[in-house]
CSV table of C-alpha atoms in Angstrom, one decimal:
chain,number,residue,atom,x,y,z
A,1,MET,CA,31.0,7.4,-21.7
A,2,PRO,CA,31.2,3.8,-20.5
A,3,PHE,CA,28.1,1.6,-20.7
A,4,TRP,CA,27.0,-1.3,-18.6
A,5,THR,CA,25.0,-4.4,-19.4
A,6,ALA,CA,21.8,-5.3,-17.6
A,7,PHE,CA,23.7,-8.0,-15.7
A,8,GLU,CA,26.5,-5.6,-14.7
A,9,SER,CA,24.0,-2.9,-13.6
A,10,SER,CA,22.1,-5.4,-11.4
A,11,ALA,CA,25.3,-6.8,-9.9
A,12,LEU,CA,26.7,-3.4,-9.1
A,13,ILE,CA,23.4,-2.3,-7.5
A,14,HIS,CA,23.6,-5.4,-5.2
A,15,GLN,CA,27.3,-4.7,-4.5
A,16,CYS,CA,28.5,-7.7,-6.4
A,17,ASP,CA,31.6,-7.7,-8.7
A,18,PRO,CA,30.2,-8.4,-12.2
A,19,SER,CA,33.7,-9.6,-13.3
A,20,GLU,CA,33.6,-12.4,-10.7
A,21,PRO,CA,31.2,-15.4,-10.5
A,22,ILE,CA,28.5,-14.9,-7.9
A,23,GLU,CA,28.7,-18.0,-5.7
A,24,ILE,CA,26.0,-17.2,-3.0
A,25,PRO,CA,22.6,-18.6,-4.2
A,26,SER,CA,20.6,-15.9,-2.6
A,27,ALA,CA,22.7,-13.2,-4.3
A,28,GLN,CA,22.4,-15.0,-7.6
A,29,ARG,CA,18.6,-14.9,-7.3
A,30,VAL,CA,18.3,-11.2,-6.5
A,31,VAL,CA,20.7,-10.2,-9.2
A,32,HIS,CA,18.9,-12.3,-11.7
A,33,ARG,CA,15.5,-10.8,-10.7
A,34,LEU,CA,16.8,-7.3,-11.0
A,35,ARG,CA,18.5,-8.1,-14.3
A,36,THR,CA,15.2,-9.4,-15.7
A,37,LEU,CA,13.5,-6.2,-14.6
A,38,ILE,CA,16.1,-4.0,-16.2
A,39,GLU,CA,15.9,-5.9,-19.4
A,40,ARG,CA,12.1,-5.6,-19.4
A,41,HIS,CA,12.3,-1.8,-19.0
A,42,CYS,CA,15.1,-1.2,-21.5
A,43,GLY,CA,13.8,0.7,-24.5
A,44,THR,CA,10.8,2.1,-22.7
A,45,GLU,CA,10.1,5.5,-21.2
A,46,LEU,CA,11.4,4.2,-17.9
A,47,LEU,CA,14.9,3.2,-19.2
A,48,ALA,CA,16.5,4.4,-22.4
A,49,GLY,CA,19.0,2.2,-24.1
A,50,SER,CA,19.3,-1.6,-24.7
A,51,PRO,CA,20.1,-4.4,-22.2
A,52,ASP,CA,23.7,-4.4,-23.4
A,53,LYS,CA,24.2,-0.6,-23.4
A,54,ILE,CA,23.0,1.2,-20.3
A,55,SER,CA,24.7,4.5,-19.3
A,56,PRO,CA,25.3,5.0,-15.5
A,57,PRO,CA,23.3,8.3,-15.3
A,58,THR,CA,20.4,6.6,-17.1
A,59,LEU,CA,20.5,3.7,-14.6
A,60,LEU,CA,20.4,6.2,-11.7
A,61,LEU,CA,17.4,7.9,-13.2
A,62,TRP,CA,15.6,4.6,-13.8
A,63,ALA,CA,16.2,3.6,-10.1
A,64,LYS,CA,14.7,6.9,-9.0
A,65,ARG,CA,11.6,6.4,-11.2
A,66,THR,CA,11.0,2.8,-10.2
A,67,GLY,CA,11.9,3.1,-6.5
A,68,VAL,CA,14.9,0.7,-6.8
A,69,ARG,CA,17.4,1.4,-4.0
A,70,ILE,CA,21.0,1.9,-5.2
A,71,ASN,CA,23.7,1.5,-2.6
A,72,TYR,CA,25.3,4.7,-1.6
A,73,PRO,CA,28.8,4.1,-2.8
A,74,LEU,CA,27.6,3.3,-6.3
A,75,LYS,CA,25.2,6.3,-6.3
A,76,ALA,CA,28.0,8.6,-5.1
A,77,CYS,CA,30.4,7.3,-7.7
A,78,ILE,CA,27.9,8.0,-10.5
A,79,THR,CA,27.0,11.5,-9.4
A,80,ARG,CA,30.6,12.3,-8.9
A,81,SER,CA,31.6,11.0,-12.3
A,82,TYR,CA,28.7,12.6,-14.1
A,83,PRO,CA,27.9,15.8,-12.2
A,84,GLU,CA,25.6,16.9,-15.1
A,85,ALA,CA,23.3,14.0,-14.2
A,86,ARG,CA,22.2,15.8,-11.0
A,87,LYS,CA,21.2,18.9,-13.0
A,88,ARG,CA,19.5,17.1,-15.8
A,89,PRO,CA,15.7,17.4,-15.5
A,90,ASP,CA,13.7,14.2,-15.5
A,91,PRO,CA,11.3,14.4,-18.5
A,92,ALA,CA,9.0,12.0,-16.7
A,93,LEU,CA,8.7,14.7,-13.9
A,94,SER,CA,8.2,17.7,-16.2
A,95,ARG,CA,5.2,20.0,-15.7
A,96,GLU,CA,3.5,18.7,-18.8
A,97,ALA,CA,3.9,15.1,-17.8
A,98,LEU,CA,2.6,15.8,-14.3
A,99,LEU,CA,-0.4,17.7,-15.6
A,100,ALA,CA,-1.2,14.8,-17.9
A,101,ARG,CA,-0.9,12.3,-15.1
A,102,VAL,CA,-3.2,14.4,-12.9
A,103,ALA,CA,-5.7,14.5,-15.8
A,104,GLU,CA,-5.5,10.7,-16.0
A,105,LEU,CA,-6.1,10.2,-12.3
A,106,GLU,CA,-9.0,12.6,-12.3
A,107,ALA,CA,-10.6,10.7,-15.2
A,108,ASP,CA,-10.2,7.5,-13.3
A,109,VAL,CA,-11.8,9.0,-10.2
A,110,GLN,CA,-14.7,10.2,-12.3
A,111,LYS,CA,-15.1,6.8,-13.9
A,112,LEU,CA,-15.3,5.1,-10.6
A,113,ALA,CA,-17.9,7.6,-9.4
A,114,ASP,CA,-20.0,7.2,-12.5
A,115,ASP,CA,-19.6,3.4,-12.7
A,116,PRO,CA,-18.8,1.9,-9.3
A,117,PRO,CA,-17.5,-1.7,-9.1
A,118,PRO,CA,-20.2,-4.4,-9.3
A,119,ASN,CA,-19.9,-5.4,-5.7
A,120,PHE,CA,-19.9,-1.8,-4.4
A,121,LYS,CA,-23.5,-1.9,-3.1
A,122,GLU,CA,-23.1,-5.3,-1.6
A,123,ARG,CA,-20.0,-4.1,0.2
A,124,GLN,CA,-21.9,-1.1,1.5
A,125,SER,CA,-24.8,-3.2,2.7
A,126,LEU,CA,-22.5,-5.6,4.6
A,127,MET,CA,-20.7,-2.8,6.2
A,128,LYS,CA,-24.0,-1.3,7.4
A,129,LEU,CA,-25.0,-4.6,8.8
A,130,VAL,CA,-21.8,-5.3,10.7
A,131,LEU,CA,-21.6,-1.7,12.1
A,132,GLY,CA,-25.3,-1.7,12.9
A,133,MET,CA,-25.1,-5.0,14.9
A,134,ALA,CA,-22.0,-3.9,16.7
A,135,VAL,CA,-23.6,-0.6,17.8
A,136,ALA,CA,-27.2,-1.7,18.4
A,137,GLY,CA,-26.5,-5.2,19.7
A,138,TYR,CA,-23.3,-4.7,21.7
A,139,GLY,CA,-23.1,-1.0,22.5
A,140,TYR,CA,-20.1,-0.4,20.4
A,141,ASN,CA,-19.1,3.3,20.9
A,142,PRO,CA,-17.1,4.6,17.9
A,143,ARG,CA,-15.7,7.5,20.0
A,144,ALA,CA,-14.6,5.6,23.0
A,145,PRO,CA,-10.8,5.0,23.4
A,146,ARG,CA,-11.5,1.4,24.5
A,147,ASN,CA,-14.3,-0.8,23.3
A,148,PRO,CA,-15.1,-4.0,25.2
A,149,ALA,CA,-17.8,-4.6,22.6
A,150,THR,CA,-15.4,-6.1,20.1
A,151,GLY,CA,-14.2,-8.7,22.6
A,152,GLU,CA,-17.8,-9.6,23.5
A,153,ILE,CA,-18.6,-10.1,19.8
A,154,ILE,CA,-15.7,-12.4,19.2
A,155,ASN,CA,-16.4,-14.3,22.5
A,156,ASP,CA,-20.1,-14.9,21.6
A,157,LEU,CA,-19.1,-16.1,18.1
A,158,ARG,CA,-16.7,-18.6,19.6
A,159,ILE,CA,-19.3,-19.8,22.1
A,160,LYS,CA,-21.7,-20.4,19.3
A,161,GLU,CA,-18.9,-22.1,17.2
A,162,VAL,CA,-19.4,-19.6,14.4
A,163,PRO,CA,-16.3,-18.9,12.1
A,164,THR,CA,-14.8,-15.7,13.3
A,165,VAL,CA,-11.8,-13.4,13.2
A,166,ASP,CA,-9.5,-12.0,15.8
A,167,GLN,CA,-10.4,-8.8,17.8
A,168,GLY,CA,-7.9,-6.6,15.9
A,169,THR,CA,-9.4,-7.6,12.5
A,170,LEU,CA,-12.9,-6.9,13.7
A,171,LEU,CA,-11.8,-3.5,15.0
A,172,ARG,CA,-10.2,-2.7,11.6
A,173,CYS,CA,-13.4,-3.7,9.8
A,174,LEU,CA,-15.5,-1.5,12.0
A,175,ARG,CA,-13.2,1.5,11.5
A,176,THR,CA,-13.2,0.9,7.7
A,177,ALA,CA,-17.0,0.8,7.7
A,178,MET,CA,-17.2,4.0,9.7
A,179,GLU,CA,-14.8,5.7,7.3
A,180,GLU,CA,-16.5,4.5,4.1
A,181,LEU,CA,-20.0,5.2,5.4
A,182,ASP,CA,-18.9,8.6,6.8
A,183,TRP,CA,-20.3,7.7,10.3
A,184,PRO,CA,-20.7,8.8,13.0
A,185,PRO,CA,-21.8,12.4,12.2
A,186,PRO,CA,-19.7,15.3,13.6
A,187,GLU,CA,-20.2,16.1,17.2
A,188,GLU,CA,-22.4,19.0,18.2
A,189,ASP,CA,-21.0,22.2,19.6
A,190,GLY,CA,-20.0,21.8,23.2
A,191,GLY,CA,-18.6,18.3,22.5
A,192,GLN,CA,-21.9,16.5,22.9
A,193,SER,CA,-22.2,13.6,20.5
A,194,LYS,CA,-25.3,13.0,18.4
A,195,VAL,CA,-24.7,9.3,18.6
A,196,SER,CA,-25.9,7.4,21.6
A,197,PRO,CA,-24.7,3.8,21.4
A,198,ALA,CA,-27.4,1.3,22.4
A,199,LYS,CA,-27.2,-0.4,25.7
A,200,PRO,CA,-25.7,-3.9,25.4
A,201,PRO,CA,-28.2,-6.7,25.5
A,202,SER,CA,-28.6,-8.4,28.9
A,203,ARG,CA,-26.6,-11.7,29.4
A,204,LYS,CA,-28.9,-12.9,32.2
A,205,ARG,CA,-31.0,-15.9,31.6
A,206,PRO,CA,-34.8,-15.4,32.1
A,207,GLN,CA,-36.2,-17.0,35.2
A,208,ALA,CA,-38.0,-20.2,34.6
A,209,GLY,CA,-41.8,-20.1,35.0
A,210,ARG,CA,-43.3,-21.5,38.1
C-alpha cells in the first residue's frame, strides 16, 4: 500500500500536484494550514500513522471524522482503489464509543445544572429586565407576527442619544430571553392567550397648566 506525507495529503485534498511547486500564494496558505492540522493529528485517535506515512484510507477516515471536505475525484479514487475502506467500521463510531460519549455529555449537562456559570443569575436578571420593559413599557406582543414595539424602542434610544443596537439584534435578544425564561406560558384551550401585553405609554405631552 502506498503512503502519503502530510504535505502530499494536503496538496491532493486541495487538488494541487504535490510533485510540482505551488505558485499561487492563496493555495500555498491553505495547503500549509491543512498540512499543519494533519501533522498535529498524526499519531492520535483521529489519524493513525506519522506525518511521513499516511495511508489513503486512513486519510479518508480522518477527513470524515474532522469534517474536512475531500474533493470528489480524490475520494472516488481512494474508495475505488481500496474497496475494503468503505466496509471497514470506524472504531470512533462504535457502539461503545458512542455510549461513552453520551455518558460524557450527560455528565457535562448535570455539572452545568448543579454548578451554573458565575454570570448565569446576572444574565437571567438582565433578560427579565429587557423583556419586562419591552412588554410593560412598549406593548411588545411575543405572539404577534409583527412588532412595532422594537422599532419604537430603538427610536426612543436614538432620540435620547443612548447607545443602542439595530432592530434585528433587539428582536433576537427578546426571542432569546423568551426561550431561556420559558415565557410566555402556553396558550389556553381555545387559542386565548394568558398574556396580555401592556398598552404602550402615551407619547402625548401633558398640557401646560394655566
